[in-house]
Short mmCIF file of C-alpha atoms in Angstrom, two decimals:
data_model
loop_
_atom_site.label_atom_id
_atom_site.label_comp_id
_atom_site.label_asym_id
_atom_site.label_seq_id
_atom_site.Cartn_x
_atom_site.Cartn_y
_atom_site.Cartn_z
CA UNK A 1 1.53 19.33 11.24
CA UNK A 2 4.30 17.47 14.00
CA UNK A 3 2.73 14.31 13.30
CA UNK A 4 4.61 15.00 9.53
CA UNK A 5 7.53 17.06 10.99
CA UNK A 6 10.10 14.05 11.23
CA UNK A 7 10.63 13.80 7.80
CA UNK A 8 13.49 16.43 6.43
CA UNK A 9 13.35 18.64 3.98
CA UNK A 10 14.16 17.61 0.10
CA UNK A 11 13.02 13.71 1.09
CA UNK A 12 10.19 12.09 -1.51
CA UNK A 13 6.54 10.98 -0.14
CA UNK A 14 4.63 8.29 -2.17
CA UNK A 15 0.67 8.56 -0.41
CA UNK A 16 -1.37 5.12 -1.49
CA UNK A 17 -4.80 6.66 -1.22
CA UNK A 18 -7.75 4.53 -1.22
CA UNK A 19 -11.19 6.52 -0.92
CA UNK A 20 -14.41 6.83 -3.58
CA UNK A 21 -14.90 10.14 -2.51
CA UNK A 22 -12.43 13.17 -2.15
CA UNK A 23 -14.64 15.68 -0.48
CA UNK A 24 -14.39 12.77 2.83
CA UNK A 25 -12.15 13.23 5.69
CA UNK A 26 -9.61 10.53 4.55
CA UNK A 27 -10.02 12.98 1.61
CA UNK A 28 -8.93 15.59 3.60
CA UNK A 29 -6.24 13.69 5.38
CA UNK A 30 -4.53 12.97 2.47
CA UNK A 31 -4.94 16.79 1.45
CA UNK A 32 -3.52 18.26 4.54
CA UNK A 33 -0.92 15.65 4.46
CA UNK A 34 0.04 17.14 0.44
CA UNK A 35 0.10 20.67 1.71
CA UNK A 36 2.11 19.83 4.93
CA UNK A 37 5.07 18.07 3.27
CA UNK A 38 5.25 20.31 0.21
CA UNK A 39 5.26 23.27 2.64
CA UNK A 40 8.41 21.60 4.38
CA UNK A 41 10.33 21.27 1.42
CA UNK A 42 9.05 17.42 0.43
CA UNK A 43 7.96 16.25 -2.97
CA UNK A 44 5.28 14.49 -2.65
CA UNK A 45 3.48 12.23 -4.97
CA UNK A 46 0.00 10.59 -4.27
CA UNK A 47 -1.71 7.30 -6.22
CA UNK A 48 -5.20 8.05 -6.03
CA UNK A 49 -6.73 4.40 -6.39
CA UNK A 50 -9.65 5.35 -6.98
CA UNK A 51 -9.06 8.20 -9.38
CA UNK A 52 -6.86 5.90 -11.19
CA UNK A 53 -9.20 2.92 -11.60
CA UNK A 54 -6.15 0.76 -10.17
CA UNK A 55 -7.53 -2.83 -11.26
CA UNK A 56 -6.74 -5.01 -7.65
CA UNK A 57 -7.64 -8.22 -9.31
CA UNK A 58 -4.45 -10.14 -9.55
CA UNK A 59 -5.09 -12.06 -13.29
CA UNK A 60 -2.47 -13.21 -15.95
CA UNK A 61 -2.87 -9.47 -17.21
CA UNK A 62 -0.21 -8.89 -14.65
CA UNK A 63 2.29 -10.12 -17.04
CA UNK A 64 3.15 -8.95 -20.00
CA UNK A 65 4.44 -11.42 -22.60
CA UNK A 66 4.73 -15.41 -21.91
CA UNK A 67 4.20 -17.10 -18.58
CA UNK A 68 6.80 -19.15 -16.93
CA UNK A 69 4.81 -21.86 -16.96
CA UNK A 70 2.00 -21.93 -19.43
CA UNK A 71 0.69 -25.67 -18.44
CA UNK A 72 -0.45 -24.62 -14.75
CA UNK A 73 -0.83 -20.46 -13.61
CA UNK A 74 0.98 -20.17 -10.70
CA UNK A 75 0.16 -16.06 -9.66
CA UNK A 76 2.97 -15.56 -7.08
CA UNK A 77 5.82 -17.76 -9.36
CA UNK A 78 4.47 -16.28 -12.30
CA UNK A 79 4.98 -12.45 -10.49
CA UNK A 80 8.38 -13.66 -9.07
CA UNK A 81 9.45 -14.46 -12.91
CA UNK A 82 8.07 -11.71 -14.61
CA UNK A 83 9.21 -9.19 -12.38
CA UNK A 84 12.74 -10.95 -12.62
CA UNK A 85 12.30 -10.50 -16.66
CA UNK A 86 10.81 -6.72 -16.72
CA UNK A 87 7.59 -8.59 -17.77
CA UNK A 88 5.09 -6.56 -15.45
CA UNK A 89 2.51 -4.43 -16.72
CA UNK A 90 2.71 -1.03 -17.20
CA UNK A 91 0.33 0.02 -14.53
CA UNK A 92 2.53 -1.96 -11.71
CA UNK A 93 5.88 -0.61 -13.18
CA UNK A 94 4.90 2.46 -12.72
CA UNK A 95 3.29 2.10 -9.35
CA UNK A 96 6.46 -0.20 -8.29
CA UNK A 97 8.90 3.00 -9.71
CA UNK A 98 6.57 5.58 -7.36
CA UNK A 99 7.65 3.26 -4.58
CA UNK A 100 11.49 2.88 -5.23
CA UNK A 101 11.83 6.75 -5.65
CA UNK A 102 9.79 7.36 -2.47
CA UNK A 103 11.84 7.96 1.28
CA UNK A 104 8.17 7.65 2.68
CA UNK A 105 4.90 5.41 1.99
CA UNK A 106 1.89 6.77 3.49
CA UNK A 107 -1.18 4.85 3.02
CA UNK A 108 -4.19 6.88 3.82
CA UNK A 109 -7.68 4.82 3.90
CA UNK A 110 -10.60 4.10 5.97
CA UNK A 111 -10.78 0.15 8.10
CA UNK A 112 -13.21 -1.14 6.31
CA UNK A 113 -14.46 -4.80 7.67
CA UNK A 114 -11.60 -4.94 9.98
CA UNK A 115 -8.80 -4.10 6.98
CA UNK A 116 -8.28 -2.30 4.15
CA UNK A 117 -10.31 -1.60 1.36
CA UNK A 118 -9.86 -3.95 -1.59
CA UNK A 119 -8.54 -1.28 -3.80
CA UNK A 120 -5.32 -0.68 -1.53
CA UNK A 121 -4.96 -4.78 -0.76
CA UNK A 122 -4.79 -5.60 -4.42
CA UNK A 123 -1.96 -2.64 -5.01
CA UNK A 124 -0.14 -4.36 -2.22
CA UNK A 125 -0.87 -7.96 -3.70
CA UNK A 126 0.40 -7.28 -7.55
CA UNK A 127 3.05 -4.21 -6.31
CA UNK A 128 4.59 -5.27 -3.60
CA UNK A 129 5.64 -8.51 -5.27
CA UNK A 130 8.63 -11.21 -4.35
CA UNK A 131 11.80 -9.69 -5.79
CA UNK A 132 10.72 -6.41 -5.89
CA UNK A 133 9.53 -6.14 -1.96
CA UNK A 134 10.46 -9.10 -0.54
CA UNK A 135 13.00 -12.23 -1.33
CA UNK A 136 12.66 -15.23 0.75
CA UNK A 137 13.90 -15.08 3.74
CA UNK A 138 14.85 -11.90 3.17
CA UNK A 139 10.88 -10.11 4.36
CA UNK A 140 9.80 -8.31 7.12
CA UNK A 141 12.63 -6.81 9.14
CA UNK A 142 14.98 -7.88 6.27
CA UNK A 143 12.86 -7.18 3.13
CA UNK A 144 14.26 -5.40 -0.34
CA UNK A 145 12.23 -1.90 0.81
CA UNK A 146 13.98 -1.82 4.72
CA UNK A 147 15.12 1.32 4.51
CA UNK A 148 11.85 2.81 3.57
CA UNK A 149 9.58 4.12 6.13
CA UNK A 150 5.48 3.89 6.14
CA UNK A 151 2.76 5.80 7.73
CA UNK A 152 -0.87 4.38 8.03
CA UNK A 153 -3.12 7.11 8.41
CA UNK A 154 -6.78 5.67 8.41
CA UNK A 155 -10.09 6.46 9.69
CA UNK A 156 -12.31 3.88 11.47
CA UNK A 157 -15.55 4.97 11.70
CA UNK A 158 -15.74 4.72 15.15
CA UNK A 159 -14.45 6.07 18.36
CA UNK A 160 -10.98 5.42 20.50
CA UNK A 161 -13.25 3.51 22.92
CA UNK A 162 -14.84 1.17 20.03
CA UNK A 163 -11.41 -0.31 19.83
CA UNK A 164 -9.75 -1.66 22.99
CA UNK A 165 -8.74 -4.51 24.49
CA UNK A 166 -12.37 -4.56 26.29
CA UNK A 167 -14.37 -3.65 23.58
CA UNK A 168 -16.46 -5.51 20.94
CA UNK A 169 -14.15 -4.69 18.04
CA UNK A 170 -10.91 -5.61 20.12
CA UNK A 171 -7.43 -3.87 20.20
CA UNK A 172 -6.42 -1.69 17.51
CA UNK A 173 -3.09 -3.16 17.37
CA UNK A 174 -4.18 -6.71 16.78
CA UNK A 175 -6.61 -5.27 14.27
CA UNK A 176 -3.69 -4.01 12.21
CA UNK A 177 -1.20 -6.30 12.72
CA UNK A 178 -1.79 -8.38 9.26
CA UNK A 179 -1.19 -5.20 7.58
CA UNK A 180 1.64 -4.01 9.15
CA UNK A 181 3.89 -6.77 8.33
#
């Protein structure tokens, strides 16, 4: 596949994939994706969402142990603190471990409603979390994961045409902008 052929050899691929059903074609998307990286020499390692029953609510069960402040929950401070204390739980520690190891994110799902599915937004919301992915000011451009690369690969539902500048839906690229940030 060229669209996969920039990576070398020996590098590790992480693919976030968010789909109910694995006989669909982001099913088999993220299965020609497995099978073209292994073939050229990648590991590759995939977090089925879906498969996993990844919970996306962010709740106090985030943390593990005592909050930071137990008067008033705070989700983001209390994140920020627990992260900074090894005070996650297990199911983000190990997601957040998947990412650190990985020289590629790929995040294979279908636009649903204009974004992504839930699923994939809440692993971003309790994963990618302040310390871990980001530090104030130090996001975007700057952020902890910079040298990492990502890959959305995602199906629409619709054709090229369906997505324009013209067209009901609007521009692609404005579509996806929140996401790509």
């Amino acid at each position: 596949c060229p669209l996969l052929s920039f990576l070398p050899p020996g590098k590790k691929v992480l693919i976030v994939y968010a789909h109910q059903e694995p006989n669909s074609f982001n099913g088999s998307l993220k299965r020609v994706a497995v099978e073209e990286l292994s073939k050229q020499g990648c590991s590759v390692t995939v977090s089925d969402l879906y498969a996993m029953q990844f919970e996306p609510r962010a709740t106090r069960n985030d943390i593990v142990g005592c909050l930071h402040n137990s008067e008033e929950f705070h989700y983001a401070v209390e994140m920020t603190e627990a992260y900074k204390r090894g005070c996650l739980s297990n199911d983000l520690t190990e997601e957040q471990e998947k990412v650190q190891e990985a020289d590629l994110l790929i995040f294979q799902f279908p636009l649903y409603w204009f974004s992504m599915p839930a699923i994939m937004k809440g692993w971003m919301d309790r994963v990618l979390v302040q310390g871990f992915a980001h530090d104030f000011p130090n996001c975007y451009d700057s952020g902890l994961l910079k040298n990492k690369l990502a890959l959305f690969s995602f199906t629409t539902g619709g054709s090229e045409e369906m997505y324009t500048k013209e067209s009901m839906n609007g521009d692609i690229r404005y579509i996806l902008w929140p996401m790509q940030v």
